[in-house]
mmCIF file with all atom_site columns, C-alpha atoms in Angstrom:
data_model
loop_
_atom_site.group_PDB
_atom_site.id
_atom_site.type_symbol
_atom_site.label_atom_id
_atom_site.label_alt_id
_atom_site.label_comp_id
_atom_site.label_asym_id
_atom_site.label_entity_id
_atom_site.label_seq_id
_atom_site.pdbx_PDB_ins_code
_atom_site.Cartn_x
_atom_site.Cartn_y
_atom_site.Cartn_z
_atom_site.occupancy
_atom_site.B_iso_or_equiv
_atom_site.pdbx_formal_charge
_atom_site.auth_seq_id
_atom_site.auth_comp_id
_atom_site.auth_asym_id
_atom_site.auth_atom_id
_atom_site.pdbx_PDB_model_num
ATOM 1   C CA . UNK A 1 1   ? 28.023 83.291 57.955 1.00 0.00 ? 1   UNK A CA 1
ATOM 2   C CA . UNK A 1 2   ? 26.872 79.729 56.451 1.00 0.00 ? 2   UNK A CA 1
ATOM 3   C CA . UNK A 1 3   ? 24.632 79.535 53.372 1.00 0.00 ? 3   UNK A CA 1
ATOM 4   C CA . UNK A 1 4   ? 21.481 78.382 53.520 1.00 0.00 ? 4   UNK A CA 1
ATOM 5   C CA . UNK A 1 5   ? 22.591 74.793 52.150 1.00 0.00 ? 5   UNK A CA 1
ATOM 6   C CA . UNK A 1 6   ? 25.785 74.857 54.800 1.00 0.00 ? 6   UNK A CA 1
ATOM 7   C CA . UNK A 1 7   ? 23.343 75.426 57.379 1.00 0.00 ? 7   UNK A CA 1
ATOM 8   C CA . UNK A 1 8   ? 20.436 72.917 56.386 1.00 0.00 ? 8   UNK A CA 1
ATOM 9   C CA . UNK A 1 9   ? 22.126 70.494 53.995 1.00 0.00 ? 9   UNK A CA 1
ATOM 10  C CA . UNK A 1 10  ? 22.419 67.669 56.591 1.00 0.00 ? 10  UNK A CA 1
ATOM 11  C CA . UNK A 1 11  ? 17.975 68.419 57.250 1.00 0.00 ? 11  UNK A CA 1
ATOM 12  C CA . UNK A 1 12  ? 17.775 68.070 52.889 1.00 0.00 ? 12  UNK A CA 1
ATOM 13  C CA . UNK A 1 13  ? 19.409 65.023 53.317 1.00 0.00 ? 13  UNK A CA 1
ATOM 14  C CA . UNK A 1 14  ? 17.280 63.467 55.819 1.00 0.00 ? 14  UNK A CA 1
ATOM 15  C CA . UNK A 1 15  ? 14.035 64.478 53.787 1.00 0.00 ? 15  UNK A CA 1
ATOM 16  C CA . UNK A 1 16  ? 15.824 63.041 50.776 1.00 0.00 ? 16  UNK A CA 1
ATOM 17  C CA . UNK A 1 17  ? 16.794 59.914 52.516 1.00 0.00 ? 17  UNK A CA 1
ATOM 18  C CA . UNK A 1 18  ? 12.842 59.175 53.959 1.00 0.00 ? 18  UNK A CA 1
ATOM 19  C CA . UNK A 1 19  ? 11.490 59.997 50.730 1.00 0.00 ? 19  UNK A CA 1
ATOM 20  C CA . UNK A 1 20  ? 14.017 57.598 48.695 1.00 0.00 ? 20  UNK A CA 1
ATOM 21  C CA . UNK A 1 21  ? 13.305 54.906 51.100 1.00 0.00 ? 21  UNK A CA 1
ATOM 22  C CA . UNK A 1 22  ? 9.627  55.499 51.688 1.00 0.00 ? 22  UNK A CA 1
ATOM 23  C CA . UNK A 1 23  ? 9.456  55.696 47.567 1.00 0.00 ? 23  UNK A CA 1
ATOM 24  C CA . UNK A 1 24  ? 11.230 52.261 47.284 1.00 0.00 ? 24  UNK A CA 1
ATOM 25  C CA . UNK A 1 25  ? 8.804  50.698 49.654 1.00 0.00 ? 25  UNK A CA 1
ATOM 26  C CA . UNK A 1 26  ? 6.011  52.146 48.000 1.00 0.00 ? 26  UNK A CA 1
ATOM 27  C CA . UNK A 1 27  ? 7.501  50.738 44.368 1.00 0.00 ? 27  UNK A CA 1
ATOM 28  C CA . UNK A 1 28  ? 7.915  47.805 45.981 1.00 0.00 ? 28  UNK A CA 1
ATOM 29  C CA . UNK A 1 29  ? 4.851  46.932 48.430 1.00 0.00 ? 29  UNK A CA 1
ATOM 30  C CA . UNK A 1 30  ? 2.108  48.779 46.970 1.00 0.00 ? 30  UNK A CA 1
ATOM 31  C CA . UNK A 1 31  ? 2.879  49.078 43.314 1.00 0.00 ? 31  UNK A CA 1
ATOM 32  C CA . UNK A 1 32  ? 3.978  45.254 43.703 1.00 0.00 ? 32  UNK A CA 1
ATOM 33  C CA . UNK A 1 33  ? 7.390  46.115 41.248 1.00 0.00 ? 33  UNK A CA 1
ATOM 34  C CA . UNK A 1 34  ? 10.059 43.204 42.544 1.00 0.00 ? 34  UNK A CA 1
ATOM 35  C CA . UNK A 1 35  ? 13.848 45.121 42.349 1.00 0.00 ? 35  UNK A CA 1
ATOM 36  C CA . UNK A 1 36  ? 16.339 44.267 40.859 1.00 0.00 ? 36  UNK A CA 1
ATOM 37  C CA . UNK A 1 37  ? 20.092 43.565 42.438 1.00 0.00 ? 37  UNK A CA 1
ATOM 38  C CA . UNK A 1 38  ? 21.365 47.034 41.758 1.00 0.00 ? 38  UNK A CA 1
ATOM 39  C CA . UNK A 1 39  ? 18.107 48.171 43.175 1.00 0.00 ? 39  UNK A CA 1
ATOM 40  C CA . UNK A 1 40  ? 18.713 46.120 46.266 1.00 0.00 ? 40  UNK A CA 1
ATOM 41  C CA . UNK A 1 41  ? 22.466 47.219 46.913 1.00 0.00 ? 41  UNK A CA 1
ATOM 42  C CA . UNK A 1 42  ? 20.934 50.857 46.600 1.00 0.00 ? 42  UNK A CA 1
ATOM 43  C CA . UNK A 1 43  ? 18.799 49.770 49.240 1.00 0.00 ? 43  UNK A CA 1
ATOM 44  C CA . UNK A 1 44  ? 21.327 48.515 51.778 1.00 0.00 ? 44  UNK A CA 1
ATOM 45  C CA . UNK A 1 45  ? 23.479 52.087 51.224 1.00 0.00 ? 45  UNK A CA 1
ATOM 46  C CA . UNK A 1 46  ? 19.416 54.471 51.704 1.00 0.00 ? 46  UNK A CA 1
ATOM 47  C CA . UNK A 1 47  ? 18.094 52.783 54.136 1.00 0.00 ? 47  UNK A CA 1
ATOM 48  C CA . UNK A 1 48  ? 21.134 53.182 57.137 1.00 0.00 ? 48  UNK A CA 1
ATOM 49  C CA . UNK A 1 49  ? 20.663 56.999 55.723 1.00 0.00 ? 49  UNK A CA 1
ATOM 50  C CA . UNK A 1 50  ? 16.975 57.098 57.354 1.00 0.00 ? 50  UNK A CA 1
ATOM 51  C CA . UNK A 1 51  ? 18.476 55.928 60.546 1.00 0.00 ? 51  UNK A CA 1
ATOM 52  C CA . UNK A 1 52  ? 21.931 57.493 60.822 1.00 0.00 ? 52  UNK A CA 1
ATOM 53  C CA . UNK A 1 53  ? 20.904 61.006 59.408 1.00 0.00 ? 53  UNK A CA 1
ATOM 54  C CA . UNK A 1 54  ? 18.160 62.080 62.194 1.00 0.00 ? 54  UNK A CA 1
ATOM 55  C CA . UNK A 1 55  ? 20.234 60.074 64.769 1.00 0.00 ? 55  UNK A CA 1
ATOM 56  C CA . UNK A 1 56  ? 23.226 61.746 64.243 1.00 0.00 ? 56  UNK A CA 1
ATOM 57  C CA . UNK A 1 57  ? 21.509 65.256 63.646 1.00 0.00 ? 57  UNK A CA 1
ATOM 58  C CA . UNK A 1 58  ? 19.153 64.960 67.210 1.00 0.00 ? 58  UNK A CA 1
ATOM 59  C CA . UNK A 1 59  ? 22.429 64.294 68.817 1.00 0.00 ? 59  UNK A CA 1
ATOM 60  C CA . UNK A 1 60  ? 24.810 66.349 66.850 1.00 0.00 ? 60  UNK A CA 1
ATOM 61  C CA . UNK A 1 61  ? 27.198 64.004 66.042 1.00 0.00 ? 61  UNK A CA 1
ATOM 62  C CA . UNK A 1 62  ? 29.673 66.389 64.088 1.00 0.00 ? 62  UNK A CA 1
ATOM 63  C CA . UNK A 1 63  ? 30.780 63.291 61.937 1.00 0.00 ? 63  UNK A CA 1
ATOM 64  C CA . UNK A 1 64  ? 27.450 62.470 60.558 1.00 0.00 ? 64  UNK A CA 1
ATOM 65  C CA . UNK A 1 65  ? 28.338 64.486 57.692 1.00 0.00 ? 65  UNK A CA 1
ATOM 66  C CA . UNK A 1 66  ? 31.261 61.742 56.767 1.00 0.00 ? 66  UNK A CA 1
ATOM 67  C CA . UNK A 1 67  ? 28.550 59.289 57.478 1.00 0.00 ? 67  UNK A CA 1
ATOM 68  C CA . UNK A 1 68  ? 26.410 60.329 54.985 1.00 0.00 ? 68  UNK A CA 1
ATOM 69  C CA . UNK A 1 69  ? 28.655 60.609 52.171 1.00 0.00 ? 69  UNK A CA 1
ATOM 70  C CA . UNK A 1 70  ? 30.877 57.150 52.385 1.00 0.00 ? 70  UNK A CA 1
ATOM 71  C CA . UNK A 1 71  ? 27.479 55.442 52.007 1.00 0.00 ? 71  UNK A CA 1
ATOM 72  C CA . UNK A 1 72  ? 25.717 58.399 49.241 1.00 0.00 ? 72  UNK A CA 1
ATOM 73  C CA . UNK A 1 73  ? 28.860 58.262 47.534 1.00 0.00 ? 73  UNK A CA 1
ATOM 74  C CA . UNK A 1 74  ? 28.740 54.425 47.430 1.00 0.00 ? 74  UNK A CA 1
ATOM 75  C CA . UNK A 1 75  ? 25.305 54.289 46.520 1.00 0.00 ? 75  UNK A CA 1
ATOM 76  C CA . UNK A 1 76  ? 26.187 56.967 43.764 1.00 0.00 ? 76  UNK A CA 1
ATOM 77  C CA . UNK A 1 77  ? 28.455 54.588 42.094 1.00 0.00 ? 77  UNK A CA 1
ATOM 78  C CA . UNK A 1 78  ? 26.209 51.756 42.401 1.00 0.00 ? 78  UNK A CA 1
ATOM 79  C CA . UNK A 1 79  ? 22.938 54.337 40.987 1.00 0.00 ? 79  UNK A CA 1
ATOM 80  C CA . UNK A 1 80  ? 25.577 55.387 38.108 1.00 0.00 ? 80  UNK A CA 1
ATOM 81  C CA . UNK A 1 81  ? 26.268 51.927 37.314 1.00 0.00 ? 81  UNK A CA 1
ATOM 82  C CA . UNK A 1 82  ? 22.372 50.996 36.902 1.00 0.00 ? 82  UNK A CA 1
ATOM 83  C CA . UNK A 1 83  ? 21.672 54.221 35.396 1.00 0.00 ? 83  UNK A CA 1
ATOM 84  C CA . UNK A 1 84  ? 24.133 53.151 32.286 1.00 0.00 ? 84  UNK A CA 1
ATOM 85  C CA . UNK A 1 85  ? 22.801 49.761 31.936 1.00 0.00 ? 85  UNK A CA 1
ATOM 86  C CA . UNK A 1 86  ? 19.117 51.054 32.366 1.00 0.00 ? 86  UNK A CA 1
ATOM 87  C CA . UNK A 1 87  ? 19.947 53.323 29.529 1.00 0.00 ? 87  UNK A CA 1
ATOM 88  C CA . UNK A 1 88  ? 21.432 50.629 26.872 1.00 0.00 ? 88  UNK A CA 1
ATOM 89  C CA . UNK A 1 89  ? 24.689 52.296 27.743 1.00 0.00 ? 89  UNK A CA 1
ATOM 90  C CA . UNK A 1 90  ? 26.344 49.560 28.741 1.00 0.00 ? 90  UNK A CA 1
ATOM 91  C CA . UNK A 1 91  ? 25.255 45.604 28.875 1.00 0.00 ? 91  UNK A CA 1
ATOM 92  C CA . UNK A 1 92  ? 23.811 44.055 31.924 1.00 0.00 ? 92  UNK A CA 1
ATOM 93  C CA . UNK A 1 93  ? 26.439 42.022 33.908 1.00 0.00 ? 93  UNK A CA 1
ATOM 94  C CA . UNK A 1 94  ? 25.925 38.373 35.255 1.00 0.00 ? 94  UNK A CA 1
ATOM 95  C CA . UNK A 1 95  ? 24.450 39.754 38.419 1.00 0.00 ? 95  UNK A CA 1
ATOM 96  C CA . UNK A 1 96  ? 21.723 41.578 36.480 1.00 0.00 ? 96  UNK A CA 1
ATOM 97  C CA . UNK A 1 97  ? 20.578 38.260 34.990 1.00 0.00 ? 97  UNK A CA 1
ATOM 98  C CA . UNK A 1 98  ? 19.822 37.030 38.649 1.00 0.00 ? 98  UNK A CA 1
ATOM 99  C CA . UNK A 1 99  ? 15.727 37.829 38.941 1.00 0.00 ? 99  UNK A CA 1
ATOM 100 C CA . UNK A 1 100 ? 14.426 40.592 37.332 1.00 0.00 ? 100 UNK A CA 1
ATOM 101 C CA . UNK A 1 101 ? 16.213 42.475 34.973 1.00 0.00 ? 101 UNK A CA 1
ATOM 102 C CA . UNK A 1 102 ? 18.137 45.889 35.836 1.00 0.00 ? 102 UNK A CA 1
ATOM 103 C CA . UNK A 1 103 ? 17.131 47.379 32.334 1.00 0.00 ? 103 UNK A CA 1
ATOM 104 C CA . UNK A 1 104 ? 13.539 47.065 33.250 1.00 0.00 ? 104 UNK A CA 1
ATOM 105 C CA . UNK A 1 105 ? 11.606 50.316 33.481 1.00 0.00 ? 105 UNK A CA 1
ATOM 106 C CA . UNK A 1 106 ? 9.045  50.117 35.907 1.00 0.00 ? 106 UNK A CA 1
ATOM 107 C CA . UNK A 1 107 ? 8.317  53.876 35.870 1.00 0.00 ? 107 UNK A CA 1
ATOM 108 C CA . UNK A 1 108 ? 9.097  56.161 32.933 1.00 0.00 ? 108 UNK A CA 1
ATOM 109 C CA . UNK A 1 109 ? 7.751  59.727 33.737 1.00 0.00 ? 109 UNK A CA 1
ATOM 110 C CA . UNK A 1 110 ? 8.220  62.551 31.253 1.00 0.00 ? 110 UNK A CA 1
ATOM 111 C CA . UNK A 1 111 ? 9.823  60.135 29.216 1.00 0.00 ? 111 UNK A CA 1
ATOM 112 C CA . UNK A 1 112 ? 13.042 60.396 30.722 1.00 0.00 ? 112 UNK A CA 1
ATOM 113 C CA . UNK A 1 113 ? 12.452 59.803 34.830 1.00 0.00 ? 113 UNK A CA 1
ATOM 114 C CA . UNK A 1 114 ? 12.949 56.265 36.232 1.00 0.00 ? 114 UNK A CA 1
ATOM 115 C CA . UNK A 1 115 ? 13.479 54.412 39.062 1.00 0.00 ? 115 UNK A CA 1
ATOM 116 C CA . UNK A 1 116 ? 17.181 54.253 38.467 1.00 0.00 ? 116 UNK A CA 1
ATOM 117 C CA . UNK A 1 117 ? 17.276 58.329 37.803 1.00 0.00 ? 117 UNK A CA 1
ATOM 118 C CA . UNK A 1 118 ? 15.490 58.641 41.034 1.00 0.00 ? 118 UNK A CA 1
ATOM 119 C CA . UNK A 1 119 ? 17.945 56.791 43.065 1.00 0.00 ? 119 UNK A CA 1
ATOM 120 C CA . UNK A 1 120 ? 20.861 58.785 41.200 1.00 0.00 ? 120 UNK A CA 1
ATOM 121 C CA . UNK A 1 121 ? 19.133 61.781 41.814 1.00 0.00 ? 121 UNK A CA 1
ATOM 122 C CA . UNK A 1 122 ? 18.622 61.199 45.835 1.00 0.00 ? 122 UNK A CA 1
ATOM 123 C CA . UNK A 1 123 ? 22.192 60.104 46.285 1.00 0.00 ? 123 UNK A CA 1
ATOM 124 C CA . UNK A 1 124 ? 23.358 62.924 44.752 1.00 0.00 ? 124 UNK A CA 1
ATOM 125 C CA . UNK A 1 125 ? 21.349 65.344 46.756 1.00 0.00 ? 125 UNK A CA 1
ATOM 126 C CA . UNK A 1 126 ? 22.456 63.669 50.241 1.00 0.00 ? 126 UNK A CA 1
ATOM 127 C CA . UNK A 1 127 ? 26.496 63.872 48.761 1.00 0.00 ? 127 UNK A CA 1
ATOM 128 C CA . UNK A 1 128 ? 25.558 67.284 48.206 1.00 0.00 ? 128 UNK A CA 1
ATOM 129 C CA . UNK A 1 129 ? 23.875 68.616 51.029 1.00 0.00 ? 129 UNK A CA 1
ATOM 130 C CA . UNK A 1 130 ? 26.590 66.709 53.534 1.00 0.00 ? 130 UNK A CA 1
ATOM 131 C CA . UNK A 1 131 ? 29.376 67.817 51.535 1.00 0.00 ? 131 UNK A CA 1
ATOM 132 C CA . UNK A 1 132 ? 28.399 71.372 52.298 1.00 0.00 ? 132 UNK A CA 1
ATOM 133 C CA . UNK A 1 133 ? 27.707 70.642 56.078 1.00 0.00 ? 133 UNK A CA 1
ATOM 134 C CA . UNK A 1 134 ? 31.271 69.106 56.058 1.00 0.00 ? 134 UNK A CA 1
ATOM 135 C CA . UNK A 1 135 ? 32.944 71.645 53.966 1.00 0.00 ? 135 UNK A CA 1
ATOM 136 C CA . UNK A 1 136 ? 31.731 74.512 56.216 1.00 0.00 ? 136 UNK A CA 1
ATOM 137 C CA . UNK A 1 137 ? 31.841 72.535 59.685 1.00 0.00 ? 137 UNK A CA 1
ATOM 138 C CA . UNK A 1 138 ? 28.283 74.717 60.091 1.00 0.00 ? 138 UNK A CA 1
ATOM 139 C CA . UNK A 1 139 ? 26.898 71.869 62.081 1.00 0.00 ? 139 UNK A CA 1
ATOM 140 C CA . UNK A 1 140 ? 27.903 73.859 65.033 1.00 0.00 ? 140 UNK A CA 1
ATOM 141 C CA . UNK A 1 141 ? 26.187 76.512 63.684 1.00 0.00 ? 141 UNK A CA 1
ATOM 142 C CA . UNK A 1 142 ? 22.718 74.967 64.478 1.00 0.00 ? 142 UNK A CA 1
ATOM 143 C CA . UNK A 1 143 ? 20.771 75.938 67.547 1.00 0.00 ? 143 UNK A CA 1
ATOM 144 C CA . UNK A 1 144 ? 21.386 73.509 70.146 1.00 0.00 ? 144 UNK A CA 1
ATOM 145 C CA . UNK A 1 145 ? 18.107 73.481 71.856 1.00 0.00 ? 145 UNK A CA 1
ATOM 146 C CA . UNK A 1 146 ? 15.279 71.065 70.269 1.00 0.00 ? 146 UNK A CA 1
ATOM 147 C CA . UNK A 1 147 ? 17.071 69.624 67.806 1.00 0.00 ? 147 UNK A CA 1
ATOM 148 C CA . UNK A 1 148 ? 14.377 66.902 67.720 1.00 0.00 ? 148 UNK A CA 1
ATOM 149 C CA . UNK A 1 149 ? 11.860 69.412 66.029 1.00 0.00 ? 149 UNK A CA 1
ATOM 150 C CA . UNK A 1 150 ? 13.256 69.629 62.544 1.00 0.00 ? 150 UNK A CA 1
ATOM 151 C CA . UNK A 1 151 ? 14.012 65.551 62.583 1.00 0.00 ? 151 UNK A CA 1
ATOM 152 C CA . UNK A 1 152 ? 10.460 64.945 63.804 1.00 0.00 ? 152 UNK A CA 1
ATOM 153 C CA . UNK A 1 153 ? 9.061  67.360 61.594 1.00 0.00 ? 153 UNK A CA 1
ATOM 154 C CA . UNK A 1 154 ? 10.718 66.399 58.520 1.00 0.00 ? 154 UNK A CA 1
ATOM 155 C CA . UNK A 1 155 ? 10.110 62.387 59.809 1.00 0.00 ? 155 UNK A CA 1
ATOM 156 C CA . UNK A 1 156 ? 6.747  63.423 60.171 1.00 0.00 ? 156 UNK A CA 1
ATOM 157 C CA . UNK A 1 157 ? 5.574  65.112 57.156 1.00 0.00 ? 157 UNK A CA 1
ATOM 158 C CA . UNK A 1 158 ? 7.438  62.499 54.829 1.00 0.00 ? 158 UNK A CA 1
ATOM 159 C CA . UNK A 1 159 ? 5.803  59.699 56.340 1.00 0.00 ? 159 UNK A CA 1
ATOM 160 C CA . UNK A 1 160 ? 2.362  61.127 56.776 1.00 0.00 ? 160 UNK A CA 1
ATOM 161 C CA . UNK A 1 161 ? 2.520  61.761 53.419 1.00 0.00 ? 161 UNK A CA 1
ATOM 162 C CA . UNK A 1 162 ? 3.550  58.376 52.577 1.00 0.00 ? 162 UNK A CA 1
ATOM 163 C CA . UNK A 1 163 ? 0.957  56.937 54.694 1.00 0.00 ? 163 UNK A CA 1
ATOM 164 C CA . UNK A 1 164 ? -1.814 58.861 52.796 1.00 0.00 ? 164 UNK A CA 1
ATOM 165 C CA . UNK A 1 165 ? 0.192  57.423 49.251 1.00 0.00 ? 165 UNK A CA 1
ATOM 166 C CA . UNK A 1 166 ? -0.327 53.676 50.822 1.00 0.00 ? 166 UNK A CA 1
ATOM 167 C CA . UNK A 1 167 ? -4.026 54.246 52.046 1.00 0.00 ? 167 UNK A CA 1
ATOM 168 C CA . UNK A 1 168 ? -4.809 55.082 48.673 1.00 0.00 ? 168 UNK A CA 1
ATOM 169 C CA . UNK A 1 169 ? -2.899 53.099 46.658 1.00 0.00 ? 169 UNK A CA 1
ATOM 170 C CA . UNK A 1 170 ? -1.859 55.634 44.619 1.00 0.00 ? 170 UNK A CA 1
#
């Protein structure tokens, strides 16, 4: 019998994926903050992850759980990477002196949570969540009738609550 994760890790992912991407948009569009080039590499490796994930999950595509980590685990590396720098760990390379800087904290919640720890944070989740899908092969596990319900309902709710955020301006 799967756990819980086995069984839903691919529908965590997708939330996590529409959030990260909505988020960026909303840093981005509303908030007016202009990325940086780490932030737009993590960009091109999310946003495929709001397509492919409730593609590949309304048709059951039992390889959307390799998918989802090659480009996670890419974007990982790339997060990691901008996390350090971010963090005075490590100096900014030559790309990072393109436009705005990849040290610069936009956000700083809690004293600790930034844009960079978000995107670290999502990518980890979706490596996660997939990983167990994969591990497990539970995918076949999921009932096969309506499997547009949890995308659209997870779609949904993340972007309705986005929408509200924009309205707002929040």
């Amino acid at each position: 019998m799967p756990t819980w994760l086995e069984r839903n890790g691919l529908h965590v992912a997708l939330a996590v994926a529409w959030v990260a991407t909505l988020g960026s948009l909303y840093f981005s569009e509303v908030r007016g903050y202009v990325p940086c080039p780490l932030c737009w590499y993590q960009r091109i490796l999310m946003y495929p992850l709001a397509i492919i994930l409730p593609l590949g999950l309304w048709w059951r595509d039992r390889a959307l759980p390799r998918y989802a980590i090659a480009l996670a685990a890419a974007g990982w590396c790339i997060s990691s990477y901008h996390l350090l720098i971010e963090r005075g760990v490590i100096a900014e390379s030559s790309a990072c002196k393109i436009g705005v800087s990849c040290a610069v904290r936009y956000i700083n919640w809690f004293g600790f949570v930034t844009i960079p720890l978000l995107a670290w944070t999502a990518f980890v989740l979706i490596v996660l969540g997939s990983s167990a899908v994969h591990r497990s092969g539970s995918l076949d596990d999921v009932p096969a009738d309506r499997p547009w319900r949890s995308v659209l309902g997870i779609v949904g709710t993340v972007g309705a609550v986005f929408a509200v955020l924009w309205r707002l301006r929040l």
